[in-house]
Tab-separated table of C-alpha atoms in Angstrom:
chain	number	residue	atom	x	y	z
A	1	MET	CA	21.989	87.575	87.281
A	2	GLN	CA	24.972	86.998	84.992
A	3	ALA	CA	26.792	90.204	84.095
A	4	PRO	CA	27.167	91.038	80.394
A	5	TYR	CA	30.392	90.013	78.717
A	6	GLY	CA	31.418	93.647	78.215
A	7	THR	CA	32.101	93.996	81.948
A	8	ARG	CA	32.708	90.373	82.921
A	9	HIS	CA	35.906	90.014	80.900
A	10	LYS	CA	37.598	92.513	83.206
A	11	THR	CA	37.115	90.175	86.177
A	12	VAL	CA	38.595	87.001	84.645
A	13	GLU	CA	41.014	85.400	87.086
A	14	ALA	CA	41.403	81.986	85.452
A	15	VAL	CA	41.575	80.712	81.872
A	16	LEU	CA	40.791	77.121	80.938
A	17	CYS	CA	42.193	76.090	77.552
A	18	ASP	CA	41.330	73.202	75.345
A	19	MET	CA	44.535	71.715	73.944
A	20	ASP	CA	44.322	70.153	70.475
A	21	ASN	CA	43.603	72.730	67.720
A	22	THR	CA	43.475	75.480	70.341
A	23	LEU	CA	47.126	75.581	71.405
A	24	PHE	CA	48.475	73.740	68.341
A	25	ASP	CA	47.336	72.171	65.058
A	26	PHE	CA	46.775	68.589	66.122
A	27	VAL	CA	44.489	67.559	63.266
A	28	GLY	CA	47.097	68.684	60.724
A	29	ALA	CA	49.728	66.578	62.481
A	30	LYS	CA	47.337	63.628	62.674
A	31	ARG	CA	46.437	63.824	58.994
A	32	GLU	CA	50.122	63.849	58.032
A	33	ALA	CA	50.738	60.872	60.323
A	34	CYS	CA	47.925	59.012	58.538
A	35	ARG	CA	49.532	59.858	55.189
A	36	CYS	CA	52.843	58.428	56.382
A	37	VAL	CA	51.132	55.214	57.516
A	38	VAL	CA	49.561	54.811	54.084
A	39	ASP	CA	52.954	55.419	52.469
A	40	CYS	CA	54.432	52.795	54.788
A	41	ILE	CA	52.004	50.067	53.719
A	42	GLY	CA	51.962	51.175	50.073
A	43	THR	CA	48.193	51.218	49.692
A	44	GLY	CA	45.076	52.949	50.983
A	45	ASP	CA	43.887	56.518	51.372
A	46	PRO	CA	45.111	58.873	54.149
A	47	GLU	CA	41.705	60.519	54.561
A	48	ALA	CA	40.052	57.122	54.900
A	49	LEU	CA	42.433	56.259	57.730
A	50	PHE	CA	41.818	59.662	59.348
A	51	SER	CA	38.071	59.013	59.088
A	52	GLN	CA	38.611	55.670	60.831
A	53	PHE	CA	39.754	57.594	63.902
A	54	LEU	CA	36.619	59.762	63.764
A	55	ARG	CA	34.082	56.941	63.675
A	56	GLY	CA	33.966	56.490	67.436
A	57	VAL	CA	34.305	52.688	67.443
A	58	HIS	CA	37.541	53.143	69.383
A	59	GLY	CA	38.984	56.256	70.981
A	60	PHE	CA	40.295	59.118	68.818
A	61	GLU	CA	43.874	58.056	69.643
A	62	ASP	CA	43.407	54.288	69.889
A	63	TYR	CA	45.765	52.236	67.734
A	64	GLU	CA	42.934	49.761	67.197
A	65	ASN	CA	41.767	52.188	64.499
A	66	ILE	CA	44.937	51.400	62.565
A	67	ARG	CA	44.432	47.672	63.111
A	68	ASP	CA	40.868	47.866	61.763
A	69	TYR	CA	42.052	49.836	58.745
A	70	LEU	CA	44.737	47.277	57.910
A	71	VAL	CA	42.221	44.455	58.288
A	72	ASP	CA	39.754	46.252	55.980
A	73	LEU	CA	42.504	46.615	53.369
A	74	GLY	CA	43.407	42.935	53.717
A	75	VAL	CA	47.045	43.709	54.592
A	76	TYR	CA	47.055	43.097	58.338
A	77	GLU	CA	50.104	41.429	59.817
A	78	GLU	CA	51.274	41.915	63.392
A	79	ARG	CA	54.659	43.259	62.307
A	80	THR	CA	53.050	45.674	59.833
A	81	PHE	CA	50.674	46.854	62.543
A	82	GLU	CA	53.545	47.547	64.952
A	83	VAL	CA	55.500	49.516	62.341
A	84	CYS	CA	52.428	51.533	61.389
A	85	CYS	CA	51.663	52.423	65.004
A	86	ARG	CA	55.233	53.530	65.608
A	87	THR	CA	55.247	55.567	62.390
A	88	TYR	CA	51.928	57.184	63.227
A	89	GLU	CA	52.956	58.162	66.754
A	90	ASP	CA	56.418	59.443	65.829
A	91	VAL	CA	55.175	61.600	62.934
A	92	LYS	CA	52.160	62.939	64.824
A	93	LEU	CA	54.131	63.976	67.902
A	94	GLY	CA	57.021	65.296	65.854
A	95	LEU	CA	54.798	67.723	63.940
A	96	VAL	CA	52.970	69.198	66.919
A	97	GLU	CA	54.097	72.819	67.358
A	98	PRO	CA	52.335	75.737	69.102
A	99	TYR	CA	50.362	78.127	66.958
A	100	PRO	CA	52.079	81.522	66.493
A	101	ARG	CA	52.445	83.535	69.718
A	102	VAL	CA	50.765	80.927	71.917
A	103	GLU	CA	53.675	80.668	74.345
A	104	GLU	CA	54.088	84.440	74.446
A	105	THR	CA	50.394	84.849	75.217
A	106	LEU	CA	50.411	82.215	77.959
A	107	ARG	CA	53.404	83.955	79.524
A	108	CYS	CA	51.553	87.299	79.483
A	109	LEU	CA	48.491	85.750	81.111
A	110	ARG	CA	50.541	84.004	83.775
A	111	ASP	CA	52.584	87.132	84.526
A	112	ALA	CA	49.330	89.088	84.912
A	113	GLY	CA	48.313	86.697	87.706
A	114	ILE	CA	45.759	84.709	85.730
A	115	SER	CA	45.596	81.026	86.645
A	116	LEU	CA	45.826	78.616	83.707
A	117	ALA	CA	44.572	75.075	83.145
A	118	VAL	CA	44.291	72.678	80.222
A	119	VAL	CA	40.972	70.860	79.830
A	120	THR	CA	41.223	68.228	77.108
A	121	ASP	CA	39.566	65.004	75.973
A	122	ALA	CA	42.980	63.471	75.267
A	123	GLU	CA	44.075	60.895	77.822
A	124	SER	CA	46.717	61.993	80.347
A	125	PHE	CA	49.569	60.135	78.648
A	126	HIS	CA	48.966	61.806	75.281
A	127	ALA	CA	48.141	65.217	76.774
A	128	ARG	CA	51.364	65.413	78.747
A	129	ARG	CA	53.479	64.175	75.851
A	130	ARG	CA	52.103	66.856	73.550
A	131	LEU	CA	52.393	69.633	76.122
A	132	GLU	CA	55.961	68.596	76.910
A	133	LYS	CA	56.847	68.381	73.206
A	134	THR	CA	55.541	71.911	72.607
A	135	GLY	CA	57.197	73.302	75.740
A	136	LEU	CA	53.877	74.556	77.114
A	137	ILE	CA	53.274	72.280	80.082
A	138	ASP	CA	54.888	74.503	82.717
A	139	TYR	CA	52.452	77.348	82.019
A	140	PHE	CA	49.532	75.341	83.380
A	141	GLU	CA	48.750	74.721	87.025
A	142	THR	CA	46.718	71.652	86.172
A	143	VAL	CA	45.967	69.415	83.175
A	144	VAL	CA	42.523	67.816	83.352
A	145	THR	CA	41.697	64.802	81.187
A	146	PRO	CA	38.785	62.322	81.104
A	147	ASP	CA	40.759	59.726	83.081
A	148	ILE	CA	41.028	62.355	85.851
A	149	SER	CA	37.547	63.929	85.795
A	150	GLY	CA	35.635	60.794	84.816
A	151	ARG	CA	33.789	62.165	81.780
A	152	ARG	CA	34.496	63.709	78.400
A	153	LYS	CA	33.316	67.066	77.140
A	154	PRO	CA	30.685	68.368	76.441
A	155	GLU	CA	29.831	67.086	79.922
A	156	PRO	CA	31.092	69.805	82.283
A	157	ASP	CA	32.972	67.506	84.682
A	158	SER	CA	36.465	68.357	83.424
A	159	LEU	CA	35.737	72.091	83.490
A	160	VAL	CA	34.337	71.867	87.031
A	161	TYR	CA	37.341	69.837	88.160
A	162	ALA	CA	39.753	72.408	86.714
A	163	LEU	CA	37.889	75.317	88.309
A	164	ARG	CA	38.120	73.610	91.684
A	165	ARG	CA	41.833	72.962	91.261
A	166	LEU	CA	42.364	76.645	90.442
A	167	ASP	CA	39.977	77.743	93.211
A	168	ALA	CA	38.157	79.845	90.612
A	169	ALA	CA	34.484	80.760	90.385
A	170	PRO	CA	32.919	80.113	86.942
A	171	ALA	CA	31.785	83.755	86.669
A	172	ARG	CA	35.425	84.848	86.975
A	173	ALA	CA	36.793	82.276	84.538
A	174	MET	CA	37.064	81.898	80.777
A	175	MET	CA	36.860	78.777	78.609
A	176	VAL	CA	38.868	78.849	75.357
A	177	GLY	CA	38.399	76.126	72.758
A	178	ASP	CA	37.974	75.275	69.089
A	179	SER	CA	34.685	73.381	69.461
A	180	LEU	CA	31.400	75.187	69.974
A	181	VAL	CA	29.781	71.946	71.138
A	182	ARG	CA	32.529	70.503	73.344
A	183	ASP	CA	34.134	73.664	74.738
A	184	ILE	CA	31.883	76.701	74.384
A	185	ALA	CA	28.540	75.083	75.260
A	186	PRO	CA	29.659	73.598	78.614
A	187	GLY	CA	31.491	76.811	79.471
A	188	ARG	CA	28.345	78.839	78.878
A	189	ARG	CA	26.252	76.423	80.954
A	190	LEU	CA	28.617	76.978	83.872
A	191	GLY	CA	28.402	80.764	83.504
A	192	MET	CA	31.943	81.240	82.222
A	193	VAL	CA	33.116	83.801	79.682
A	194	THR	CA	33.727	81.854	76.462
A	195	ALA	CA	36.256	82.381	73.668
A	196	PHE	CA	35.890	80.371	70.441
A	197	ALA	CA	39.226	79.513	68.808
A	198	ALA	CA	37.829	79.814	65.283
A	199	TYR	CA	41.314	79.470	63.786
A	200	GLY	CA	41.421	75.845	64.950
A	201	ASP	CA	37.906	74.760	63.977
A	202	TRP	CA	38.528	72.082	61.342
A	203	ARG	CA	34.969	70.766	61.258
A	204	ASP	CA	32.825	71.089	58.143
A	205	SER	CA	30.117	73.000	59.990
A	206	SER	CA	29.460	74.453	63.419
A	207	PRO	CA	26.039	74.786	65.094
A	208	ALA	CA	24.757	78.328	64.651
A	209	GLU	CA	22.706	78.169	67.855
A	210	ILE	CA	25.832	78.057	70.059
A	211	GLU	CA	27.487	81.445	70.402
A	212	ALA	CA	30.686	82.407	72.176
A	213	ASP	CA	31.315	85.724	73.909
A	214	ILE	CA	34.518	86.147	71.894
A	215	VAL	CA	35.620	84.787	68.517
A	216	LEU	CA	39.391	84.548	68.173
A	217	ALA	CA	41.218	84.761	64.845
A	218	GLU	CA	44.396	83.816	66.732
A	219	PHE	CA	45.197	82.798	70.288
A	220	ALA	CA	47.208	85.984	70.902
A	221	GLU	CA	44.023	88.091	70.728
A	222	LEU	CA	43.225	86.961	74.278
A	223	THR	CA	45.507	89.574	75.822
A	224	ALA	CA	43.593	92.421	74.172
A	225	HIS	CA	40.219	91.054	75.295
A	226	LEU	CA	41.484	90.702	78.862
A	227	ASN	CA	43.156	94.133	78.845
A	228	ILE	CA	46.589	92.592	79.359
A	229	PRO	CA	49.511	94.272	77.614
A	230	GLY	CA	50.997	92.016	74.940
A	231	ARG	CA	54.674	91.685	74.216
């Protein structure tokens, strides 16, 4: 029988973190990158381009979304496409910065002997670039992506892979993420303690039937929930 959260949080030995909008504001950086692309071509709507990435025809980071957008506007040229992709990537990566006290909190967790992993739906290339840009990569023992685990969240494959790499039992692990569907639900199915990064939830609505053990107003609140002295 699964122990109640009130006692289980004291036994957490490993923390799995989503990356985008949990450790840093990725959607904000992406929206600004879309705005800069629109400025570059001199026409269009930044939110329409952002929505193009959300449609699921291509991956969330696939440049083919930009190509399709340029074609829809009737302004596609190969040179324009190349400039737009470079602009998008440079602006997006340049604006990615950790949320307040994220690094401090990760350091506290690591120093307390808690194993740390990133579990993200970003591909390895993008995940490592963002973690290196933010200076966070060295805090994590492993970074698990769909090209490593074989499946995207909310399937539990990436979480299971990370737990195995950390040699951690689900009942002694926590999943932290900004998506109730993609992070909290699979964590709960595995029997993990779950922490919803509400500060990073940019979606218009979240399913009320999915509940997390903890709701975080900021990432730094983790230390208090895990009884780890903050700094």
